[in-house]
Short mmCIF file of C-alpha atoms in Angstrom, two decimals:
data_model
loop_
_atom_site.label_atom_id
_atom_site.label_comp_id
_atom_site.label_asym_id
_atom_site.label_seq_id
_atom_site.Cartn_x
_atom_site.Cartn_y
_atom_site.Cartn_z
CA UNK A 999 89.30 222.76 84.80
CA UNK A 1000 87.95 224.34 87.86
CA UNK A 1001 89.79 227.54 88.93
CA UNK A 1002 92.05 227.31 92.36
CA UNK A 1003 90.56 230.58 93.64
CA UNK A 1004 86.80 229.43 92.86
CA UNK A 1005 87.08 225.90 93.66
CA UNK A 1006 85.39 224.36 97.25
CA UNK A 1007 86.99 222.05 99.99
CA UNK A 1008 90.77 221.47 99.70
CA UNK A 1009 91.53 224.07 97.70
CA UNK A 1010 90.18 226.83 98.96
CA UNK A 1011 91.13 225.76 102.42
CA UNK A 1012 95.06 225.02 101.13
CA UNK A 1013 95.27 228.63 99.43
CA UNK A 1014 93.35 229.97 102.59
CA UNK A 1015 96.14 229.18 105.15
CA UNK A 1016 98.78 229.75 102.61
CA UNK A 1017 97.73 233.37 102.81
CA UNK A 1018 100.23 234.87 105.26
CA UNK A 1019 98.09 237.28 106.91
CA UNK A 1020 96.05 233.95 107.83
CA UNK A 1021 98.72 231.90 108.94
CA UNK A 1022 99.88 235.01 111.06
CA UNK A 1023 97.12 234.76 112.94
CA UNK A 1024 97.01 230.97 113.61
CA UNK A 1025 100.55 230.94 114.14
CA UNK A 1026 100.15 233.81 116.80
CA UNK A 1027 97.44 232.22 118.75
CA UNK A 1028 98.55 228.65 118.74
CA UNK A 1029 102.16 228.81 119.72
CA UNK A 1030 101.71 229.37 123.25
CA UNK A 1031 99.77 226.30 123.31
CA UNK A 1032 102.09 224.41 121.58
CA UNK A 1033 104.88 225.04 123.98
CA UNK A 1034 103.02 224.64 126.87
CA UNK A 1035 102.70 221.00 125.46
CA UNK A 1036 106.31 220.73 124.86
CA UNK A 1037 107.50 220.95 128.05
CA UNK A 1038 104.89 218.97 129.69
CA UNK A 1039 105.62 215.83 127.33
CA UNK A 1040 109.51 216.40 127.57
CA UNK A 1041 108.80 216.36 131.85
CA UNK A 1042 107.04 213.33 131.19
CA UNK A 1043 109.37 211.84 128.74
CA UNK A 1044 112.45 212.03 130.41
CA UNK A 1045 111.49 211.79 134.14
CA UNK A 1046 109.79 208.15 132.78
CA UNK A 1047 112.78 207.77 130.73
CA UNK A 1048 115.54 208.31 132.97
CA UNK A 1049 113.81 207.53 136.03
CA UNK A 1050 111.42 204.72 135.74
CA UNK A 1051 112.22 202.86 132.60
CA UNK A 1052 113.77 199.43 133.90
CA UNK A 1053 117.33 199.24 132.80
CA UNK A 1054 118.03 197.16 130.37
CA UNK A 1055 119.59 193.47 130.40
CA UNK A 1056 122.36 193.78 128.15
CA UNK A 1057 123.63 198.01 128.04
CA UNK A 1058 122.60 199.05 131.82
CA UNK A 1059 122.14 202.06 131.96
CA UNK A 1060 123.89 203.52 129.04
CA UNK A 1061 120.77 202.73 126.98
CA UNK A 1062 118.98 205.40 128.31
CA UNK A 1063 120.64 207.97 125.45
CA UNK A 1064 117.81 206.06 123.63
CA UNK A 1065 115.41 208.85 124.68
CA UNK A 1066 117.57 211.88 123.22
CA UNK A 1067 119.10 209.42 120.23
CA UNK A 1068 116.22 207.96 118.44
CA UNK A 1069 113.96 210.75 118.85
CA UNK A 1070 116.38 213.59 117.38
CA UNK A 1071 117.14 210.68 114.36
CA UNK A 1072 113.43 210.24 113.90
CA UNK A 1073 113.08 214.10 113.62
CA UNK A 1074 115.78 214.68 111.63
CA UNK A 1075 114.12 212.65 108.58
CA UNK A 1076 110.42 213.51 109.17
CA UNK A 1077 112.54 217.15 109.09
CA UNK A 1078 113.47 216.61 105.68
CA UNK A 1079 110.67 215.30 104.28
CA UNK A 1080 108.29 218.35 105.49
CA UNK A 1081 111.29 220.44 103.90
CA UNK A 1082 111.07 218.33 100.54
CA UNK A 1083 107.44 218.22 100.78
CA UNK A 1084 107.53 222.69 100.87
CA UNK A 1085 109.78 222.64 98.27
CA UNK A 1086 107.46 220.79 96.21
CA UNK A 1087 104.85 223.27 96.95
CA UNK A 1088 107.29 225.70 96.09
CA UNK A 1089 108.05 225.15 92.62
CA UNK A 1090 104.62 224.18 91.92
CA UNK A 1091 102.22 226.61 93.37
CA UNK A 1092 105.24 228.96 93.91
CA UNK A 1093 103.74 229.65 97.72
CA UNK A 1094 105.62 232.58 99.49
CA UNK A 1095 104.48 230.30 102.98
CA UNK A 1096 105.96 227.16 101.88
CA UNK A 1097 109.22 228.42 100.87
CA UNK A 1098 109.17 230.14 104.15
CA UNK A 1099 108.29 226.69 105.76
CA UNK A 1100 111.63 225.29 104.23
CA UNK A 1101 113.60 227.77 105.13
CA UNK A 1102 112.89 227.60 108.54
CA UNK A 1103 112.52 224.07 108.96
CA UNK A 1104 116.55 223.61 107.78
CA UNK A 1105 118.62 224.37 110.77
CA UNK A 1106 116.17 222.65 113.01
CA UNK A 1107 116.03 219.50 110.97
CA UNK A 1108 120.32 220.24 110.93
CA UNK A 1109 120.17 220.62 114.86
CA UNK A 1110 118.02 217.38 115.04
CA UNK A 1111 120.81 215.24 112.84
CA UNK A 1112 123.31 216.74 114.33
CA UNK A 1113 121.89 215.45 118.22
CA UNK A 1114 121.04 212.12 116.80
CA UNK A 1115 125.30 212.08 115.10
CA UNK A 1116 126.82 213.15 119.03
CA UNK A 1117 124.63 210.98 120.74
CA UNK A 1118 125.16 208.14 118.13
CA UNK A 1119 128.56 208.83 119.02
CA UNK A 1120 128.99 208.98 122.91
CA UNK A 1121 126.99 205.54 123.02
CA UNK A 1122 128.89 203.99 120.52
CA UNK A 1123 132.32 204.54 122.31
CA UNK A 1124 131.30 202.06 125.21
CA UNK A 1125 129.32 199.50 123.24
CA UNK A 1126 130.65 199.42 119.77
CA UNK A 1127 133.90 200.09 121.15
CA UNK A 1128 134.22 202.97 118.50
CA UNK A 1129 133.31 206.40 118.51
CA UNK A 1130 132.49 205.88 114.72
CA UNK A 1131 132.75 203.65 111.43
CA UNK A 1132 131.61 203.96 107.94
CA UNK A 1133 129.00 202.08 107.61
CA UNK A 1134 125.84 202.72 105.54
CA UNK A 1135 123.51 203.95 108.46
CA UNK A 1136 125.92 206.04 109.90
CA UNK A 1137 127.11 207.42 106.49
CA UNK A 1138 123.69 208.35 105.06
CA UNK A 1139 122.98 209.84 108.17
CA UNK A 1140 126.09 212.17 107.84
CA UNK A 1141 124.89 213.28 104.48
CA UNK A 1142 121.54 214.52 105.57
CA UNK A 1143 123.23 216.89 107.79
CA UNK A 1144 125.37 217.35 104.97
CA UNK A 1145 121.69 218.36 102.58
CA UNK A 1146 120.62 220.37 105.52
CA UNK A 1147 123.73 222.48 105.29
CA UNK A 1148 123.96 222.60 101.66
CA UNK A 1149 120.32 223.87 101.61
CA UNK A 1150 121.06 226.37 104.31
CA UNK A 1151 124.31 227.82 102.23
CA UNK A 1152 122.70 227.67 98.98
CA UNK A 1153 119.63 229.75 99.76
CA UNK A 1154 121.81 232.03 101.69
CA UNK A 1155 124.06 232.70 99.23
CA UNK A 1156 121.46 233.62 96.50
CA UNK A 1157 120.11 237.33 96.85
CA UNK A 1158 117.40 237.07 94.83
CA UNK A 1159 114.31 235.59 96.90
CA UNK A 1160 112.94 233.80 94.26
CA UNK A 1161 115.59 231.86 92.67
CA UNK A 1162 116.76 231.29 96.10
CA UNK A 1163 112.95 229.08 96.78
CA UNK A 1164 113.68 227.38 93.76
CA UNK A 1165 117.52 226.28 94.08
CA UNK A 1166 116.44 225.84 97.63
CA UNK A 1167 113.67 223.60 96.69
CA UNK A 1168 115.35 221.41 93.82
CA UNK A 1169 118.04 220.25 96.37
CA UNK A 1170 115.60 219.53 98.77
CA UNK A 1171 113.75 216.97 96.09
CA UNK A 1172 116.99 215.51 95.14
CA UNK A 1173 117.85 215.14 98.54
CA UNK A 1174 114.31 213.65 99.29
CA UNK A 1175 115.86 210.10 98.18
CA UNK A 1176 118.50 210.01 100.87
CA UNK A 1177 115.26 209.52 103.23
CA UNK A 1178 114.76 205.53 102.54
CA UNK A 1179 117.97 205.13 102.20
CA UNK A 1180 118.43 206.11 105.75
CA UNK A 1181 115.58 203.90 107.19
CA UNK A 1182 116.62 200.75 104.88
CA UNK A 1183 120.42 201.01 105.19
CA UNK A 1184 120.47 198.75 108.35
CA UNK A 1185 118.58 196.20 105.90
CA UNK A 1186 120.05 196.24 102.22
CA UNK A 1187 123.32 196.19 103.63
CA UNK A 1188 125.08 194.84 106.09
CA UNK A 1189 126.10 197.13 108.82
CA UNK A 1190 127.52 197.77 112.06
CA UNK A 1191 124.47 199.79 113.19
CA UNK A 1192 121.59 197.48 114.59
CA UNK A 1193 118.15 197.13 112.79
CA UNK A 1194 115.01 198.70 113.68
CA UNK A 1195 113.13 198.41 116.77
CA UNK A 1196 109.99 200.13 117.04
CA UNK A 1197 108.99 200.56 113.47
CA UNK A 1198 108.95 197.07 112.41
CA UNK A 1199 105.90 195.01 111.09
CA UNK A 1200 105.77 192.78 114.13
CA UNK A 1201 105.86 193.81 117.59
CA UNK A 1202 108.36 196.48 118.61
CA UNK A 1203 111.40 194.21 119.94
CA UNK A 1204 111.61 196.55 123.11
CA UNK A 1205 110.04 196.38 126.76
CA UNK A 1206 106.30 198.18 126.87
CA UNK A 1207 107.66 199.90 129.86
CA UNK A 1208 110.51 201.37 127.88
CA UNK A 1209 108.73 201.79 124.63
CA UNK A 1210 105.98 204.19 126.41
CA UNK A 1211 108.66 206.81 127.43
CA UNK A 1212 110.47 206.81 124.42
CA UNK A 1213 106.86 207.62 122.31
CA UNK A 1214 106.45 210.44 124.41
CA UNK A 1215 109.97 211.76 124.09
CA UNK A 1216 108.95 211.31 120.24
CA UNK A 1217 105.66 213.18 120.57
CA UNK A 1218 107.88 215.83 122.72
CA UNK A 1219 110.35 215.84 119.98
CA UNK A 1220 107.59 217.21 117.12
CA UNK A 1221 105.62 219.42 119.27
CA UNK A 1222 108.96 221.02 120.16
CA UNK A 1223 109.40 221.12 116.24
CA UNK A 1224 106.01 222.64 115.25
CA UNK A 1225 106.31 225.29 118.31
CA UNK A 1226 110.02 226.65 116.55
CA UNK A 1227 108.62 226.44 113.18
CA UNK A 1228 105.61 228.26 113.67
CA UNK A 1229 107.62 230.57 115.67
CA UNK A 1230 109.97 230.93 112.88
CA UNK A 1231 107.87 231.38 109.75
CA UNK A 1232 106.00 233.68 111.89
CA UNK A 1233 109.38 236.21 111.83
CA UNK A 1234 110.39 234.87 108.55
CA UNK A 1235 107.04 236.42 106.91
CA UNK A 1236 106.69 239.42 109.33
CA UNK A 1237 110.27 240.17 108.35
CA UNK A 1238 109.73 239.68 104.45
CA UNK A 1239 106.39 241.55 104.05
CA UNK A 1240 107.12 244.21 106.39
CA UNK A 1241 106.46 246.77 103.62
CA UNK A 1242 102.82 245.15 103.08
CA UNK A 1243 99.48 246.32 104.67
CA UNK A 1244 98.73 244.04 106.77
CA UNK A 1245 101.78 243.81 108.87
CA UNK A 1246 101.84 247.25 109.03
CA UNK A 1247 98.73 246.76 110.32
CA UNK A 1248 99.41 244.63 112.46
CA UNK A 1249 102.13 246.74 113.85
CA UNK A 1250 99.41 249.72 114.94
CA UNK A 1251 97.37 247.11 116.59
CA UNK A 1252 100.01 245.64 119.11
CA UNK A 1253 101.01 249.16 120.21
CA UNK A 1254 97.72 250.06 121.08
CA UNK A 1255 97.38 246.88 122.93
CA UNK B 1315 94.84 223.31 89.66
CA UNK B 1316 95.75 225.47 86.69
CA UNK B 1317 97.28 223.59 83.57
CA UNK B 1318 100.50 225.42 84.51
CA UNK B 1319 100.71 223.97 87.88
CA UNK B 1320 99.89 220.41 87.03
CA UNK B 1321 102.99 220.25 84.37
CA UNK B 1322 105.08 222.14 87.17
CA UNK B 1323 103.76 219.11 89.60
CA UNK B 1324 104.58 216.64 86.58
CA UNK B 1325 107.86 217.81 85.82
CA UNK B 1326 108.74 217.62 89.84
CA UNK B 1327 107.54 213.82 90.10
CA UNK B 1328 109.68 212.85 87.19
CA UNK B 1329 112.37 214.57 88.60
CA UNK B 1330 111.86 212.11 91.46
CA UNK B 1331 111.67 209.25 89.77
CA UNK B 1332 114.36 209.68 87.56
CA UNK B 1333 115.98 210.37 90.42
CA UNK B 1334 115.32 207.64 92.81
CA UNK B 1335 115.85 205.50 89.31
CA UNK B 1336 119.86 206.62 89.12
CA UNK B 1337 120.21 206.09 93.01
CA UNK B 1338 118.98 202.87 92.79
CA UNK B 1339 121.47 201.56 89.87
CA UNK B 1340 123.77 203.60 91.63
CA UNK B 1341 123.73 201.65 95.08
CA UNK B 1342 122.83 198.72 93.80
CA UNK B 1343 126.47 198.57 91.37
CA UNK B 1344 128.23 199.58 94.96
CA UNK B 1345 126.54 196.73 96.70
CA UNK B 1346 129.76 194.95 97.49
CA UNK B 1347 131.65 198.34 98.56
CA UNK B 1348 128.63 199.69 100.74
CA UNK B 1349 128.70 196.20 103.01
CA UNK B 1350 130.42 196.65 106.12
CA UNK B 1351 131.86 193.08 106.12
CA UNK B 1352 131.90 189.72 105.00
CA UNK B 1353 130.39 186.67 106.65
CA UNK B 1354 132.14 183.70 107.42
CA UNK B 1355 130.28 181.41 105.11
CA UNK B 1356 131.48 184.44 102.03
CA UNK B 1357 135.38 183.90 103.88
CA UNK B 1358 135.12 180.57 103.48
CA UNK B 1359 133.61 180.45 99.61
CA UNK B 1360 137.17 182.13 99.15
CA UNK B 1361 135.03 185.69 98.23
CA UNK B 1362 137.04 187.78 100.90
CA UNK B 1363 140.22 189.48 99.37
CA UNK B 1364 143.66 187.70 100.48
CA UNK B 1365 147.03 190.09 101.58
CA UNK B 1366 144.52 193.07 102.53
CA UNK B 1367 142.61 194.09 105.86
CA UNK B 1368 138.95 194.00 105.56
CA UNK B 1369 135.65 193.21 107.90
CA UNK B 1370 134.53 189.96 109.14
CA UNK B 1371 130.65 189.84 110.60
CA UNK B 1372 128.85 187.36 112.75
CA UNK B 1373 128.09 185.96 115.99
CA UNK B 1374 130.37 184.63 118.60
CA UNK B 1375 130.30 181.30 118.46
CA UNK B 1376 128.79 179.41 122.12
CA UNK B 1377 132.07 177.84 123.88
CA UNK B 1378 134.64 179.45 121.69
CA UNK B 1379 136.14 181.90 123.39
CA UNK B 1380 140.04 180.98 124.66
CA UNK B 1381 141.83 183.70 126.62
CA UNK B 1382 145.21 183.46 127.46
CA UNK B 1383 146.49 183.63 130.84
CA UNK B 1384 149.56 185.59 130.33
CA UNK B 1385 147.86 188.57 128.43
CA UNK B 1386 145.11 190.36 126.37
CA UNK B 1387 145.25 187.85 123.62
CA UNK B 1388 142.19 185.71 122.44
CA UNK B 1389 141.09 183.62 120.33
CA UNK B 1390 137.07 183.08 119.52
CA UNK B 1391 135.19 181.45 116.52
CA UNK B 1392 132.79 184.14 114.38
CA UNK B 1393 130.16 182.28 112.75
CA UNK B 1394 126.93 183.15 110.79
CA UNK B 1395 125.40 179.42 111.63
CA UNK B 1396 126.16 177.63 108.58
CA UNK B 1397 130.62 178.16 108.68
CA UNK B 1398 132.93 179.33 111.24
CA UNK B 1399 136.31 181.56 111.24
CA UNK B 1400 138.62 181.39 114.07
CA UNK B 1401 139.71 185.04 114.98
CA UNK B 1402 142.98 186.01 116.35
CA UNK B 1403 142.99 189.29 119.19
CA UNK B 1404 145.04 191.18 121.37
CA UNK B 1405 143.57 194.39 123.12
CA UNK B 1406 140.82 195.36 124.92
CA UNK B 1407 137.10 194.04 123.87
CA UNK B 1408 133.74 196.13 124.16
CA UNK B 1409 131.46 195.95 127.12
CA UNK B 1410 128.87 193.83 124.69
CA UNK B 1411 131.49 191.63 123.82
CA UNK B 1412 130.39 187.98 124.91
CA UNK B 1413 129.15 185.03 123.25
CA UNK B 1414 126.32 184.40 121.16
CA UNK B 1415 126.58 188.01 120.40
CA UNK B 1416 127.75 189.51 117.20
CA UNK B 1417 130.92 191.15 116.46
CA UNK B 1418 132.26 192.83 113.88
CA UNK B 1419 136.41 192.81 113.34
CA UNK B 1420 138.66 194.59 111.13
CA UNK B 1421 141.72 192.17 110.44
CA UNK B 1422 143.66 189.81 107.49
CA UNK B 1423 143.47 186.01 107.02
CA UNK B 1424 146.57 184.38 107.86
CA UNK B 1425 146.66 180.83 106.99
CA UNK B 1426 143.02 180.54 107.48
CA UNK B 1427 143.56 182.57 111.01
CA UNK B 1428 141.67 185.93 111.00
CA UNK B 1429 144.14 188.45 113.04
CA UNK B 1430 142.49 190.84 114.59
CA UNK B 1431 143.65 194.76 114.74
CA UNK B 1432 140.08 196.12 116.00
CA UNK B 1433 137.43 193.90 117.38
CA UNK B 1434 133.35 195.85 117.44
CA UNK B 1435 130.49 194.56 119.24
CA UNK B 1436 127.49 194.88 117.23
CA UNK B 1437 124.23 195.29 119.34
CA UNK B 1438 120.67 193.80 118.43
CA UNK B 1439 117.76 195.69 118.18
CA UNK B 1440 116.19 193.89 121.82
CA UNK B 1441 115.69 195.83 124.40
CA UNK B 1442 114.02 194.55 127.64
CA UNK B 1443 115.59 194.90 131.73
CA UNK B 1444 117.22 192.22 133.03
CA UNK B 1445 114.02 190.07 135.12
CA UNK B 1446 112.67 189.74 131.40
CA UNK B 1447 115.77 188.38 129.98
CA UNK B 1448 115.73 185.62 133.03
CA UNK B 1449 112.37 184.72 132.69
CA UNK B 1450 112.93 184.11 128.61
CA UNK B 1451 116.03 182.57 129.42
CA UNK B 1452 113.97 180.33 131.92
CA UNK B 1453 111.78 179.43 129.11
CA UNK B 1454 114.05 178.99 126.31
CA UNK B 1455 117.03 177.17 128.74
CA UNK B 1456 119.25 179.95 128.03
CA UNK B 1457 118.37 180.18 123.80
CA UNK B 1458 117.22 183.20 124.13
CA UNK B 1459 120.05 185.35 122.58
CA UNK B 1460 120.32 182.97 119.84
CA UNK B 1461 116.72 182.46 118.62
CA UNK B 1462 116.70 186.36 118.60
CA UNK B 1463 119.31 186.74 115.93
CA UNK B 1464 117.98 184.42 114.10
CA UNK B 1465 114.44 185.56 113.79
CA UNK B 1466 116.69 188.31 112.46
CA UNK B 1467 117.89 186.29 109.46
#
């Protein structure tokens, strides 16, 4: 078996950027790029959004929360699963970068579920004619912000770094299966909620000139979540290796500049 | 990958799979609990509990709905195509409320009545402004509601 360190292509690329001093460097130079994007798609996505999307012929104008709702529930999964995915990496290749990806990832991913719940909510109140019911969509989605705050106590309340990854990491597998449930709930069971729209395998049942707006608010949604994550592994590693070389380092160099 | 790491990466899969194995026996035992409601044709197989409140789901029926005159009350068929309950209410409806659409009502069976305490309107997954709905409406002679929901069958 060839060794990780030795080995060409994947490997050594996947070790590469897991080195922090590496990602450091990437993270530094990209972010400002990355929120310059942000706020140019979320001034696209909500001025075509709430401005020039038609209304629509059955909700008016109250389905306009579409463009904060679906987005932030998207998020809130593909949240998870890059959380699930780290933790993974954690317990196998024990990477200092992806438990720092995890970590950082959870009260964004709890912030996302947590828009998608409220706004869920508010719209609900005039069309459902209830602010909420137990039903399966609405009930799984509760319990991811429920994993996102279990994950966020759990690694807090564990001194030790390392066991904290781990802990940290398990619930985020066992949590990982809450994911399809999510997406399938409005289909296995019967539910107040309403089925899927855009990511069905026929055409999207929604107006092209609404569905464009509502893909950028969705691009918006994960540049917005790659510029705060790089932004907070970024502190998460300066703060954890501060003792090491390289940030202090790194330190000398910014004051000179 | 080191022999080390590809039992760690082993050991995490079948952690998964066991996993997703015991949620799936799980959900699948709670099937009846995890439904919101029952459809008319399960109401009228005699599979909805008697003496209790529980959910009835489906789709106004076309023509059905009877207000009274005096006050809030109504009365409107739920169906799911193949059977029909009448359903008993007195309140105020949702702004989706309106026929061919579906509902979904908390309530008890009286006497083959379904009384009403709480009546939801459940929205499709169609979105499209209002010249669109016209034109298909044009094209279907006003169908257009009801071949939508039941592609959705």
């Amino acid at each position: 078996m060839p060794n990780a360190t030795t080995s060409g292509g994947f490997w050594r690329w996947f070790h590469g950027f897991g080195s922090p001093p590496r990602f450091d460097a990437f993270a530094r130079h990209s972010v400002p790029w990355l929120a310059g994007v942000t706020i140019v798609l979320f001034a696209i996505g909500l001025i075509g959004g709430l401005v020039y999307a038609p209304t629509d012929y059955q909700q008016g104008e109250s389905f306009r929360i579409i463009y904060v709702h679906v987005p932030a529930a998207w998020m809130g999964m593909l949240v998870y699963v890059v959380m699930a995915l780290a933790g993974a990496i954690t317990l196998v290749w024990r990477m200092k970068l992806a438990d720092a990806v995890a970590r950082a990832s959870a009260p964004i991913g709890a912030a996302f579920t947590f828009l998608a719940l409220v706004t869920g909510s508010l719209w609900g109140k005039p069309m459902w004619g209830t602010y909420w019911i137990w039903d399966a969509r609405l009930t799984s989605e509760l319990i991811l912000l429920f994993l996102y705050l279990g994950y966020m106590a759990l690694t807090n309340a564990i001194s030790d770094r390392q066991s904290a990854a781990r802990a940290g990491a398990i619930l985020a597998l066992v949590g990982l299966v809450n994911i399809p449930i999510i997406h399938y709930s409005v289909e296995w069971w019967n539910t107040l909620h309403q089925g899927a729209t855009v990511s069905k395998f026929d055409a999207p049942s929604i107006d092209t000139r609404m569905l464009i707006p509502l893909l950028v608010m969705a691009l918006a949604y994960q540049f917005y979540y790659f510029t705060v994550l790089l932004m907070r592994v970024r502190n998460e590693l300066l703060s954890s290796q501060r003792r090491t070389q390289w940030v202090q380092q790194l330190l000398v160099n910014e004051k000179i500049a | 990958m080191t022999p080390k790491r590809r039992q760690r990466l082993i050991l995490v899969l079948l952690l998964l799979a066991g996993l997703a194995l015991a949620v799936f026996f799980t959900l699948n035992a709670l099937k009846h609990n995890i439904n919101l409601f029952f459809t008319p044709s399960q109401i009228v197989a005699g599979e909805a509990p008697e003496g209790v409140s529980f959910r009835i789901g489906g789709m106004v029926q076309d023509g059905s709905v009877q207000r009274s005159d005096s006050d809030l009350s109504l009365q409107f068929g739920v169906t799911d195509t193949a059977q029909a309950v009448t359903v008993k209410y007195t309140g105020i409806l949702p702004d989706l409320f309106r026929e061919g659409q579906g509902v979904v009502a908390l309530g008890q069976l009286q006497d083959g009545l379904f009384v009403a305490s709480e009546v939801l309107a459940k929205h499709d997954e169609n979105y499209m402004p209002p010249e669109v709905s016209e034109a298909l409406k044009q094209a279907n002679k006003g169908k257009y509601s009801d071949t939508a929901n039941e592609a959705k069958q």
